[in-house]
PDB file of C-alpha atoms in Angstrom:
ATOM      1  CA  MET P   1       5.849  41.701   5.292  1.00  0.00           C
ATOM      2  CA  THR P   2       7.445  38.314   5.907  1.00  0.00           C
ATOM      3  CA  ILE P   3      10.286  36.915   3.836  1.00  0.00           C
ATOM      4  CA  LEU P   4       7.920  34.329   2.322  1.00  0.00           C
ATOM      5  CA  GLN P   5       5.410  37.010   1.356  1.00  0.00           C
ATOM      6  CA  GLN P   6       8.185  39.024  -0.290  1.00  0.00           C
ATOM      7  CA  PHE P   7       9.375  35.949  -2.194  1.00  0.00           C
ATOM      8  CA  ILE P   8       5.846  35.190  -3.441  1.00  0.00           C
ATOM      9  CA  LEU P   9       5.327  38.830  -4.425  1.00  0.00           C
ATOM     10  CA  GLY P  10       8.629  38.779  -6.315  1.00  0.00           C
ATOM     11  CA  LEU P  11       7.578  35.642  -8.169  1.00  0.00           C
ATOM     12  CA  ALA P  12       4.215  37.262  -8.938  1.00  0.00           C
ATOM     13  CA  ILE P  13       6.101  40.155 -10.548  1.00  0.00           C
ATOM     14  CA  VAL P  14       8.557  38.048 -12.554  1.00  0.00           C
ATOM     15  CA  SER P  15       5.955  35.598 -13.874  1.00  0.00           C
ATOM     16  CA  PRO P  16       4.114  38.156 -16.044  1.00  0.00           C
ATOM     17  CA  ILE P  17       7.468  39.521 -17.204  1.00  0.00           C
ATOM     18  CA  MET P  18       8.291  36.035 -18.454  1.00  0.00           C
ATOM     19  CA  ILE P  19       4.879  35.831 -20.149  1.00  0.00           C
ATOM     20  CA  LEU P  20       5.681  39.021 -22.053  1.00  0.00           C
ATOM     21  CA  SER P  21       9.136  37.636 -22.824  1.00  0.00           C
ATOM     22  CA  PHE P  22       7.550  34.468 -24.174  1.00  0.00           C
ATOM     23  CA  PHE P  23       5.432  36.436 -26.659  1.00  0.00           C
ATOM     24  CA  PHE P  24       8.403  38.599 -27.648  1.00  0.00           C
ATOM     25  CA  CYS P  25      10.629  35.560 -28.208  1.00  0.00           C
ATOM     26  CA  TRP P  26       7.875  33.769 -30.101  1.00  0.00           C
ATOM     27  CA  MET P  27       7.527  36.725 -32.478  1.00  0.00           C
ATOM     28  CA  LYS P  28      11.313  37.019 -32.873  1.00  0.00           C
ATOM     29  CA  GLU P  29      11.612  33.244 -33.348  1.00  0.00           C
ATOM     30  CA  ASN P  30      14.505  33.273 -30.897  1.00  0.00           C
ATOM     31  CA  PHE P  31      14.058  31.902 -27.397  1.00  0.00           C
ATOM     32  CA  GLY P  32      17.579  32.996 -26.447  1.00  0.00           C
ATOM     33  CA  TYR P  33      16.305  36.339 -25.189  1.00  0.00           C
ATOM     34  CA  VAL P  34      14.847  34.569 -22.144  1.00  0.00           C
ATOM     35  CA  ASP P  35      18.370  34.135 -20.772  1.00  0.00           C
ATOM     36  CA  ALA P  36      18.867  37.912 -20.636  1.00  0.00           C
ATOM     37  CA  VAL P  37      15.428  38.454 -19.111  1.00  0.00           C
ATOM     38  CA  TRP P  38      16.209  35.825 -16.481  1.00  0.00           C
ATOM     39  CA  SER P  39      19.463  37.576 -15.540  1.00  0.00           C
ATOM     40  CA  TYR P  40      17.855  41.024 -15.417  1.00  0.00           C
ATOM     41  CA  SER P  41      15.035  39.565 -13.319  1.00  0.00           C
ATOM     42  CA  VAL P  42      17.443  38.450 -10.604  1.00  0.00           C
ATOM     43  CA  GLY P  43      18.860  41.966 -10.362  1.00  0.00           C
ATOM     44  CA  GLY P  44      15.414  43.511 -10.545  1.00  0.00           C
ATOM     45  CA  LEU P  45      14.213  41.336  -7.689  1.00  0.00           C
ATOM     46  CA  ALA P  46      17.221  42.325  -5.578  1.00  0.00           C
ATOM     47  CA  LEU P  47      16.342  45.987  -6.154  1.00  0.00           C
ATOM     48  CA  PHE P  48      12.690  45.258  -5.362  1.00  0.00           C
ATOM     49  CA  TYR P  49      13.593  43.564  -2.064  1.00  0.00           C
ATOM     50  CA  PHE P  50      15.963  46.424  -1.265  1.00  0.00           C
ATOM     51  CA  CYS P  51      13.127  48.936  -1.715  1.00  0.00           C
ATOM     52  CA  LEU P  52      10.657  46.837   0.287  1.00  0.00           C
ATOM     53  CA  ASN P  53      13.041  46.762   3.240  1.00  0.00           C
ATOM     54  CA  SER P  54      14.331  50.329   3.073  1.00  0.00           C
ATOM     55  CA  ASP P  55      13.605  50.842   6.774  1.00  0.00           C
ATOM     56  CA  ILE P  56      16.452  48.516   7.846  1.00  0.00           C
ATOM     57  CA  LEU P  57      19.128  49.312   5.241  1.00  0.00           C
ATOM     58  CA  SER P  58      22.789  49.122   6.174  1.00  0.00           C
ATOM     59  CA  VAL P  59      26.136  48.921   4.408  1.00  0.00           C
ATOM     60  CA  LYS P  60      25.589  45.186   3.960  1.00  0.00           C
ATOM     61  CA  HIS P  61      22.340  45.822   2.091  1.00  0.00           C
ATOM     62  CA  TRP P  62      23.967  48.341  -0.247  1.00  0.00           C
ATOM     63  CA  ILE P  63      26.877  46.002  -0.977  1.00  0.00           C
ATOM     64  CA  ALA P  64      24.552  43.078  -1.694  1.00  0.00           C
ATOM     65  CA  LEU P  65      22.421  45.235  -3.980  1.00  0.00           C
ATOM     66  CA  CYS P  66      25.398  46.636  -5.886  1.00  0.00           C
ATOM     67  CA  LEU P  67      27.077  43.261  -6.366  1.00  0.00           C
ATOM     68  CA  THR P  68      23.829  41.630  -7.495  1.00  0.00           C
ATOM     69  CA  LEU P  69      23.031  44.453  -9.909  1.00  0.00           C
ATOM     70  CA  ILE P  70      26.525  44.456 -11.387  1.00  0.00           C
ATOM     71  CA  TRP P  71      26.351  40.685 -11.920  1.00  0.00           C
ATOM     72  CA  SER P  72      22.840  40.875 -13.344  1.00  0.00           C
ATOM     73  CA  LEU P  73      23.554  43.763 -15.711  1.00  0.00           C
ATOM     74  CA  ARG P  74      26.871  42.341 -16.877  1.00  0.00           C
ATOM     75  CA  LEU P  75      25.503  38.872 -17.631  1.00  0.00           C
ATOM     76  CA  GLY P  76      22.150  40.088 -18.936  1.00  0.00           C
ATOM     77  CA  THR P  77      23.726  42.564 -21.342  1.00  0.00           C
ATOM     78  CA  HIS P  78      26.137  39.927 -22.642  1.00  0.00           C
ATOM     79  CA  LEU P  79      23.253  37.501 -23.205  1.00  0.00           C
ATOM     80  CA  LEU P  80      21.089  40.184 -24.819  1.00  0.00           C
ATOM     81  CA  LYS P  81      23.849  41.109 -27.259  1.00  0.00           C
ATOM     82  CA  ARG P  82      24.395  37.460 -28.101  1.00  0.00           C
ATOM     83  CA  ALA P  83      20.695  36.789 -28.654  1.00  0.00           C
ATOM     84  CA  SER P  84      20.290  39.844 -30.871  1.00  0.00           C
ATOM     85  CA  ARG P  85      23.396  39.247 -32.976  1.00  0.00           C
ATOM     86  CA  GLU P  86      23.485  35.484 -33.403  1.00  0.00           C
ATOM     87  CA  GLU P  87      21.035  32.849 -34.466  1.00  0.00           C
ATOM     88  CA  GLU P  88      19.069  31.078 -31.771  1.00  0.00           C
ATOM     89  CA  ASP P  89      21.181  29.172 -29.251  1.00  0.00           C
ATOM     90  CA  GLY P  90      21.577  25.474 -29.987  1.00  0.00           C
ATOM     91  CA  ARG P  91      19.805  24.506 -26.758  1.00  0.00           C
ATOM     92  CA  TYR P  92      16.676  26.240 -27.945  1.00  0.00           C
ATOM     93  CA  GLN P  93      16.964  24.816 -31.436  1.00  0.00           C
ATOM     94  CA  GLU P  94      17.052  21.363 -29.853  1.00  0.00           C
ATOM     95  CA  MET P  95      13.988  22.235 -27.775  1.00  0.00           C
ATOM     96  CA  ARG P  96      12.153  23.296 -30.934  1.00  0.00           C
ATOM     97  CA  ALA P  97      12.924  19.966 -32.578  1.00  0.00           C
ATOM     98  CA  ALA P  98      12.158  17.816 -29.539  1.00  0.00           C
ATOM     99  CA  TRP P  99       8.965  19.678 -28.615  1.00  0.00           C
ATOM    100  CA  SER P 100       7.684  20.432 -32.120  1.00  0.00           C
ATOM    101  CA  HIS P 101       4.391  18.602 -31.516  1.00  0.00           C
ATOM    102  CA  ASP P 102       3.569  20.792 -28.483  1.00  0.00           C
ATOM    103  CA  LEU P 103       6.077  23.620 -28.745  1.00  0.00           C
ATOM    104  CA  LYS P 104       4.037  26.625 -27.647  1.00  0.00           C
ATOM    105  CA  ARG P 105       2.707  25.080 -24.439  1.00  0.00           C
ATOM    106  CA  ARG P 106       6.033  23.555 -23.438  1.00  0.00           C
ATOM    107  CA  VAL P 107       8.059  26.687 -24.110  1.00  0.00           C
ATOM    108  CA  PHE P 108       5.503  28.747 -22.207  1.00  0.00           C
ATOM    109  CA  ALA P 109       5.951  26.390 -19.240  1.00  0.00           C
ATOM    110  CA  PHE P 110       9.733  26.626 -19.646  1.00  0.00           C
ATOM    111  CA  PHE P 111       9.546  30.420 -19.463  1.00  0.00           C
ATOM    112  CA  GLN P 112       7.502  30.160 -16.277  1.00  0.00           C
ATOM    113  CA  PHE P 113      10.149  27.835 -14.889  1.00  0.00           C
ATOM    114  CA  GLN P 114      12.648  30.613 -15.657  1.00  0.00           C
ATOM    115  CA  ALA P 115      10.544  32.926 -13.481  1.00  0.00           C
ATOM    116  CA  ILE P 116      10.802  30.404 -10.651  1.00  0.00           C
ATOM    117  CA  ALA P 117      14.559  30.036 -11.248  1.00  0.00           C
ATOM    118  CA  ALA P 118      15.068  33.819 -11.138  1.00  0.00           C
ATOM    119  CA  SER P 119      13.091  33.984  -7.913  1.00  0.00           C
ATOM    120  CA  VAL P 120      15.145  31.201  -6.345  1.00  0.00           C
ATOM    121  CA  MET P 121      18.379  32.864  -7.470  1.00  0.00           C
ATOM    122  CA  SER P 122      17.236  36.053  -5.741  1.00  0.00           C
ATOM    123  CA  VAL P 123      16.819  34.345  -2.367  1.00  0.00           C
ATOM    124  CA  ALA P 124      20.343  35.295  -1.231  1.00  0.00           C
ATOM    125  CA  PRO P 125      19.732  39.042  -1.703  1.00  0.00           C
ATOM    126  CA  LEU P 126      16.241  38.598  -0.215  1.00  0.00           C
ATOM    127  CA  ILE P 127      17.670  37.084   2.965  1.00  0.00           C
ATOM    128  CA  ILE P 128      20.205  39.880   3.254  1.00  0.00           C
ATOM    129  CA  MET P 129      17.611  42.591   2.575  1.00  0.00           C
ATOM    130  CA  THR P 130      15.209  41.280   5.209  1.00  0.00           C
ATOM    131  CA  HIS P 131      17.739  41.153   8.019  1.00  0.00           C
ATOM    132  CA  GLY P 132      19.491  44.055   9.683  1.00  0.00           C
ATOM    133  CA  PHE P 133      22.722  42.227  10.381  1.00  0.00           C
ATOM    134  CA  GLN P 134      25.836  44.278  11.016  1.00  0.00           C
ATOM    135  CA  PHE P 135      28.484  44.322   8.331  1.00  0.00           C
ATOM    136  CA  GLY P 136      32.066  43.206   8.924  1.00  0.00           C
ATOM    137  CA  LEU P 137      31.864  39.542   9.824  1.00  0.00           C
ATOM    138  CA  ALA P 138      34.369  37.188   8.216  1.00  0.00           C
ATOM    139  CA  THR P 139      31.510  35.663   6.200  1.00  0.00           C
ATOM    140  CA  ASP P 140      30.738  39.106   4.745  1.00  0.00           C
ATOM    141  CA  TRP P 141      34.273  39.467   3.429  1.00  0.00           C
ATOM    142  CA  ILE P 142      34.275  35.908   2.084  1.00  0.00           C
ATOM    143  CA  ALA P 143      30.977  36.590   0.297  1.00  0.00           C
ATOM    144  CA  ILE P 144      32.370  39.787  -1.225  1.00  0.00           C
ATOM    145  CA  ALA P 145      35.521  37.988  -2.376  1.00  0.00           C
ATOM    146  CA  ILE P 146      33.443  35.229  -4.015  1.00  0.00           C
ATOM    147  CA  ALA P 147      31.224  37.821  -5.707  1.00  0.00           C
ATOM    148  CA  ILE P 148      34.198  39.727  -7.053  1.00  0.00           C
ATOM    149  CA  LEU P 149      35.794  36.524  -8.342  1.00  0.00           C
ATOM    150  CA  ALA P 150      32.514  35.626 -10.037  1.00  0.00           C
ATOM    151  CA  LEU P 151      32.316  39.059 -11.635  1.00  0.00           C
ATOM    152  CA  ILE P 152      35.828  39.004 -13.042  1.00  0.00           C
ATOM    153  CA  GLY P 153      35.342  35.460 -14.305  1.00  0.00           C
TER     154      GLY P 153
END
């Protein structure tokens, strides 16, 4: 399967997840949950690409998967806790006010845009998972350092 086919398949998986998230958020009257779903989707796509390419796995693939999953789970869990404990984020309250005349359709489209954004954010792990490059280049260590800095904030 080509890298483009894998990307399209990943998007085809995340899009219905965002549809379900839309209905959940609509019932909860809190669109903030989409942020957590978006973050978890990036990690889920990295795992999906990892599994699709299991015939060429190397240390680099495992490192990319672990770093992406740690980032995704850390951010997603933070956002999920925030959405469940606090009132709806101000950004979404502003969207409700600005889009009140056509809220359902526009928010649905926004959630689908989140599916596209999650898919685009998963391109880096996708590229790594579809190539059998050897680990140990200077760029590998730089990438790991940047990922660790991002994780520790």
